[in-house]
Coordinates of C-alpha atoms in Angstrom, one line a residue:
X633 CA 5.0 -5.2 42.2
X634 CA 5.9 -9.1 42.5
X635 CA 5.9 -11.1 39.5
X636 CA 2.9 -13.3 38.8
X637 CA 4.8 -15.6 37.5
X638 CA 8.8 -16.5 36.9
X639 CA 8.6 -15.2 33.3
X640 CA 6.8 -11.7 34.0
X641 CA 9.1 -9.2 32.7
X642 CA 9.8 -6.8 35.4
X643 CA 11.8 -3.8 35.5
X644 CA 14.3 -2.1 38.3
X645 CA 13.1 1.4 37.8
X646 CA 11.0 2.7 39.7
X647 CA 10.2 6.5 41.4
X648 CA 13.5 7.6 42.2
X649 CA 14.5 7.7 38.6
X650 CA 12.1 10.1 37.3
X651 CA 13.9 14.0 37.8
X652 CA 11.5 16.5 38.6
X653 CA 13.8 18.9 38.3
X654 CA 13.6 19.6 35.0
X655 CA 12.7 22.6 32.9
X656 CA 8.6 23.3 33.5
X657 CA 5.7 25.6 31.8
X658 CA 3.8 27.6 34.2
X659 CA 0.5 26.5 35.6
X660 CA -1.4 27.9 33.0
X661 CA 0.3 27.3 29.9
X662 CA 0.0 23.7 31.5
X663 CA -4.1 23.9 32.4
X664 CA -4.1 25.3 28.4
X665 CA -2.7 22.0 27.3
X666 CA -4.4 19.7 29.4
X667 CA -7.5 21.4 28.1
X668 CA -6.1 21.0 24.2
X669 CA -5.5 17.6 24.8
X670 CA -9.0 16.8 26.2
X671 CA -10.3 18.3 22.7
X672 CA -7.9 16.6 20.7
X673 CA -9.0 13.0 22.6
X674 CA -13.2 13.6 22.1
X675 CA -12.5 14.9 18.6
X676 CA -11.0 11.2 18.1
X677 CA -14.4 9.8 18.4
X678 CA -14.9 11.7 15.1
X679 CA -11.8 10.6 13.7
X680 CA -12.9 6.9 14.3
X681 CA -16.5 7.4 12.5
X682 CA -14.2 9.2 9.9
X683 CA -11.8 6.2 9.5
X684 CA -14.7 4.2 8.8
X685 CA -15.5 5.8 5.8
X686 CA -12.0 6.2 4.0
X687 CA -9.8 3.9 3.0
X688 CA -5.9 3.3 1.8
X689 CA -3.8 6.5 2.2
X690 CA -6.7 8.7 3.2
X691 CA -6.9 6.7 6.0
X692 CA -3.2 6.9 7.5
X693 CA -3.0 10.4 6.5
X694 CA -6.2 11.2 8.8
X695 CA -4.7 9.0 11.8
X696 CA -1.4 10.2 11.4
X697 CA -2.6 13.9 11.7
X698 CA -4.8 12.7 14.8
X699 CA -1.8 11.1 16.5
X700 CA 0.8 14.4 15.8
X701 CA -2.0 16.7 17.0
X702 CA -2.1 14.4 20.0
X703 CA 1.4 15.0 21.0
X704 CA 1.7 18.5 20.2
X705 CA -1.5 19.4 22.8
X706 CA 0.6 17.4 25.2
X707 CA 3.4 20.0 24.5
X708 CA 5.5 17.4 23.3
X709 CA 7.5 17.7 19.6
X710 CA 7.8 14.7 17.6
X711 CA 11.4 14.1 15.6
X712 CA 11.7 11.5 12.9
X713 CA 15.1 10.1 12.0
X714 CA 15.1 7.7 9.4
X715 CA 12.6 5.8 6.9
X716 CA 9.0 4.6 7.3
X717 CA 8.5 1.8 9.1
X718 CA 7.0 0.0 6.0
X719 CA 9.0 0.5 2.9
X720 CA 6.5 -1.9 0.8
X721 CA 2.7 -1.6 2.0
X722 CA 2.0 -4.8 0.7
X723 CA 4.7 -6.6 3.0
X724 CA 4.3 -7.0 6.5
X725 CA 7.5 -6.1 9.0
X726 CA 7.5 -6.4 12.8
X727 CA 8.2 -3.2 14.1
X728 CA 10.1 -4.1 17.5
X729 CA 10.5 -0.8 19.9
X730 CA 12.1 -0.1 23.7
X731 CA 9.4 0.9 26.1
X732 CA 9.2 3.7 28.3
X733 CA 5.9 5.6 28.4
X734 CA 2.2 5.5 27.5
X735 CA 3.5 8.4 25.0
X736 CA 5.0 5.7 23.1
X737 CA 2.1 4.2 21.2
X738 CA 1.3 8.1 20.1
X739 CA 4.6 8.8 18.9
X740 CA 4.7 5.6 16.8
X741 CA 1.6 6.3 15.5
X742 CA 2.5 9.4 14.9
X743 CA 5.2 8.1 12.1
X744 CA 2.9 5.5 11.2
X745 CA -0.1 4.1 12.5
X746 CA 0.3 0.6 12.6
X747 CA -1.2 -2.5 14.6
X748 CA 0.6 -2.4 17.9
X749 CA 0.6 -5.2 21.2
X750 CA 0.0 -3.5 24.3
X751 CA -0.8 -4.8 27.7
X752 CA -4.7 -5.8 28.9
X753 CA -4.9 -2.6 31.3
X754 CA -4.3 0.3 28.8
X755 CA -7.5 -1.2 27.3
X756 CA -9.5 0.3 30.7
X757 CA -7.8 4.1 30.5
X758 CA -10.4 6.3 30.0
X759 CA -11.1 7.8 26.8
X760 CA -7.5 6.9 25.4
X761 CA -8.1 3.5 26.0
X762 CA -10.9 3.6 23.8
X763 CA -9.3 5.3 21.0
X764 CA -5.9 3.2 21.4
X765 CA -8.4 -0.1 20.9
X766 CA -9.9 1.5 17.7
X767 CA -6.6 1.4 16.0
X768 CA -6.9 -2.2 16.3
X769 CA -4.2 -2.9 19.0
X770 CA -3.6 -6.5 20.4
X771 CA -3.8 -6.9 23.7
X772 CA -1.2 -9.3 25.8
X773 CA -2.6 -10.7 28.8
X774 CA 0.9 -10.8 30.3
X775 CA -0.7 -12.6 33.4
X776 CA -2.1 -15.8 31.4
X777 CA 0.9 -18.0 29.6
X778 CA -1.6 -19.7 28.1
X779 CA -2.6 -17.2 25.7
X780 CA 0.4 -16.8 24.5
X781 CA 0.7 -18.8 21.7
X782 CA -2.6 -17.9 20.3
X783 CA -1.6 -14.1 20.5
X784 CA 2.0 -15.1 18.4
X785 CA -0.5 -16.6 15.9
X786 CA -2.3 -13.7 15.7
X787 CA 0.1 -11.6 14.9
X788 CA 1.7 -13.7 12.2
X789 CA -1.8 -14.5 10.3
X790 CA -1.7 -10.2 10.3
X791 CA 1.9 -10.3 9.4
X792 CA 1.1 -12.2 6.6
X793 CA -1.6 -10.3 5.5
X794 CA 0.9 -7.2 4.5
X795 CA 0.2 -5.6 8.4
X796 CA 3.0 -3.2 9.7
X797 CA 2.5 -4.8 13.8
X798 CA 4.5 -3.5 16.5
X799 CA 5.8 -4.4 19.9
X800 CA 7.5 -3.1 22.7
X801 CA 10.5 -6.2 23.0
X802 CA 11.1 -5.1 27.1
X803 CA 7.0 -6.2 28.1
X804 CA 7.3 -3.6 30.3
X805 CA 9.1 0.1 30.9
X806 CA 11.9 1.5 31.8
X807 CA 13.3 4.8 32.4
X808 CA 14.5 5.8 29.3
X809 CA 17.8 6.1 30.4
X810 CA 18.5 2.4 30.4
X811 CA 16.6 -1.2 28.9
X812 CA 15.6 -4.2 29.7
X813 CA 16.7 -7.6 27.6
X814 CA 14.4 -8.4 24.7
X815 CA 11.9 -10.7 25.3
X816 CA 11.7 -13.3 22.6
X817 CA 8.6 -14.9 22.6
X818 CA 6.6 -12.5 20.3
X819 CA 9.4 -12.3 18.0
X820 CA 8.3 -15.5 17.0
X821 CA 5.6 -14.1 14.8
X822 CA 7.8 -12.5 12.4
X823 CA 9.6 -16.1 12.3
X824 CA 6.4 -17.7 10.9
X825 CA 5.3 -14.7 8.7
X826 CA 8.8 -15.0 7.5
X827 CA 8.8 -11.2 7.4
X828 CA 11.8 -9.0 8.3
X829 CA 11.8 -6.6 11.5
X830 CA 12.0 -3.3 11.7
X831 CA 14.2 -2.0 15.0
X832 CA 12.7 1.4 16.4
X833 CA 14.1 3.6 19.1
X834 CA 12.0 5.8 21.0
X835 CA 14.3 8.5 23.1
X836 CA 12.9 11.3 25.3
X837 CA 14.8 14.9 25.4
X838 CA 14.5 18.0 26.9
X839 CA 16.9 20.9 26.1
X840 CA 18.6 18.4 24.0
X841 CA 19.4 15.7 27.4
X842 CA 17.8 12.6 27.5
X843 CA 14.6 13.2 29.6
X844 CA 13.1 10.5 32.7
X845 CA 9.6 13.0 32.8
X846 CA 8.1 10.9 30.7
X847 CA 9.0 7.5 32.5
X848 CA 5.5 5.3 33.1
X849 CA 7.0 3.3 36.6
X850 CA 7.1 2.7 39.8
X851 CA 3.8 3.8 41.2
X852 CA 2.7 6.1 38.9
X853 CA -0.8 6.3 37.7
X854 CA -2.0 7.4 34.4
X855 CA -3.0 10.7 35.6
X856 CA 0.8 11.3 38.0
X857 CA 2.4 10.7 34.4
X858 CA -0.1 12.9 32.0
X859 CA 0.4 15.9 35.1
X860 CA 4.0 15.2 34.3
X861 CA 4.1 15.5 30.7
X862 CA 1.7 18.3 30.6
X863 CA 4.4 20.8 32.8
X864 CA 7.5 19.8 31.0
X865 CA 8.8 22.7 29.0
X866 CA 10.7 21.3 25.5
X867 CA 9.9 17.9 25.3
X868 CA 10.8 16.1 22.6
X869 CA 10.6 12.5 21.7
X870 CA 12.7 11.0 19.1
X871 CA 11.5 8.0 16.9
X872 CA 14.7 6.6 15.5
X873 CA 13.9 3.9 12.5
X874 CA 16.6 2.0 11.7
X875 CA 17.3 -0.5 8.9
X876 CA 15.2 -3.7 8.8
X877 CA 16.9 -6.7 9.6
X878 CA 16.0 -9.2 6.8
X879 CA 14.0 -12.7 7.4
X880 CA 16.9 -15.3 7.1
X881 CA 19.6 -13.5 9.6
X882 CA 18.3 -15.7 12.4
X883 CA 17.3 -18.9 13.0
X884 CA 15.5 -18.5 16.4
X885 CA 13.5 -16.2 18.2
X886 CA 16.2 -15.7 20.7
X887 CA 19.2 -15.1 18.1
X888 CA 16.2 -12.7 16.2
X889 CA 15.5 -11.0 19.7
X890 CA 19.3 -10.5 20.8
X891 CA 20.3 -9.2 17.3
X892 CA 17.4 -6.3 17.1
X893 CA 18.7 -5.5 20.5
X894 CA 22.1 -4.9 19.4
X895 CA 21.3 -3.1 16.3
X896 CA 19.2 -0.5 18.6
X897 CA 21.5 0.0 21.6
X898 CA 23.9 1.4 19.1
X899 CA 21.9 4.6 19.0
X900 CA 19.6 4.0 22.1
X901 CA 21.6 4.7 25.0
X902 CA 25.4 5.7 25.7
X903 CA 25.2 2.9 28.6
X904 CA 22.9 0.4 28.2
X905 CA 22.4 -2.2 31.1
X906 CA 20.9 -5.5 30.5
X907 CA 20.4 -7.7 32.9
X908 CA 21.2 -10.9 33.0
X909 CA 18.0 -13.3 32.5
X910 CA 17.1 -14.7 35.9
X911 CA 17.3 -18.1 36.9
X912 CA 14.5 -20.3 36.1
X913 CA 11.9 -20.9 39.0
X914 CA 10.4 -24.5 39.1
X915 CA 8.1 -24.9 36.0
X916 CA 4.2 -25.3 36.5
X917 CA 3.3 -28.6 35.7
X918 CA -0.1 -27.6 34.5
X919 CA -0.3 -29.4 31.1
X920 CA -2.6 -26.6 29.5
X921 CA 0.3 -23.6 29.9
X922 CA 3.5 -26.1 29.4
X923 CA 3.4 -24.2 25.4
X924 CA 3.1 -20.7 26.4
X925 CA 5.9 -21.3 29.2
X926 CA 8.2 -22.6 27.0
X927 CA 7.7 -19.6 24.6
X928 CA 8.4 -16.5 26.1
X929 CA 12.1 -18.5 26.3

């Protein structure tokens, strides 16, 4: 797919690096879980009225629980290494993650549920969108600069407020077996808030090998990637929390963005390729997106 514009963020993976060769359930055990995960996804609805009525701890504990028994219909184990995401509820922290599937959100959620910036068309999945949205996620409109800013001000006003937000720093995904550069722009929000940021590394496995099943590229649709997920026997995914990096330890959103990178690659990948940033197109002149332009650099 062609950028809509220079600063899209775009990624090289595509079909050919998902293996289908690994380890699978038989049809059945993979029709059971497709049918536990449907149940699991209509009971949210009644998770949402329930959410409603609780609040504080009650109300994490009952989404948490959701979220795990979410993943584990899917036939997919969820491993924790490291803290919470928010040491002090009453502070906010910018949980900053790599990208590489729609399992993602699930699995952070399953740590922690927490606000989360996601792109526009995750809003129109069926049934999943709907519950995704009820967890209060942001949505980027990656396609309109212009909005931009006002999103970066959103997220700080909630950073402020003692919210746990997180975002995936690629803007798009990858394979899981290698990541993109961090994109800065939203890292900006933390600036503001002057709150730290809390690095997060998601990593696929099966049989103990980092996994590409679960890769959301090329031209996959929603449904190629659940069929996926739903026959791959031992899959595990791996939320690694990692220490926060404290407000003060960068000046910009660029030296913020390039030092969260560094402190995840050391556990991310054994190879991780970034790519260079590309070469600037000519700028749109239009006065009205000159701001947003300027700050996803």
């Amino acid at each position: 797919m062609s950028a809509k514009h220079p600063w899209m963020p775009l990624s090289p993976c595509g079909d050919g690096c998902v293996d289908h060769s690994t380890a699978s359930v038989g049809p059945v055990r993979a029709v059971w879980r497709a049918v536990a995960a449907a149940t699991v996804m209509l009971c949210g609805a009644l998770v949402v009225l329930a959410v409603l009525c609780v609040r504080g701890q009650a109300r994490t504990v009952l989404l948490r629980r959701w979220f795990r028994a979410l993943l584990g219909a899917f036939g997919v184990r969820l491993r924790v290494v490291g803290p919470v995401f928010q040491d002090n509820p009453g502070r906010g922290v910018l949980v900053v993650s790599n990208h590489v599937s729609w399992l993602d959100e699930l699995a952070i959620d399953a740590v922690q549920p927490i606000r989360l910036v996601a792109k526009r068309d995750i809003r129109d999945w069926p049934v999943l969108g709907r519950l995704i949205t009820a967890a209060r996620t942001v949505y980027l409109d990656r396609e309109r600069l212009s909005l931009l800013p006002g999103t970066v001000a959103e997220l700080a006003a909630a950073l402020r407020d003692g919210a746990a937000v997180g975002i995936h720093a690629e803007g798009t995904t990858w394979c899981g077996t290698a990541s993109g550069r961090y994109r800065p722009a939203l890292f900006q929000a933390a600036l503001d808030a002057g709150v730290p940021v809390r690095p997060v590394v998601l990593r696929y496995l099966q049989d103990s090998t980092p996994s590409t099943r679960p890769a959301f590229i090329g031209s996959d649709t929603l449904v190629d990637s659940m069929r996926r997920v739903l026959s791959a026997r031992g899959l595990v995914v791996e939320v690694h929390v990692l220490d926060e990096v404290a407000p003060g330890r960068a000046s910009t959103r660029r030296e913020l963005a390039a030092l969260v990178q560094q402190e995840s690659e050391r556990v991310a990948y054994g190879s991780v390729e970034v790519p260079s940033p590309r070469p600037h197109a000519t700028r749109v002149v239009l006065t009205d997106v000159q701001q947003a332009l300027t700050a996803t650099e």
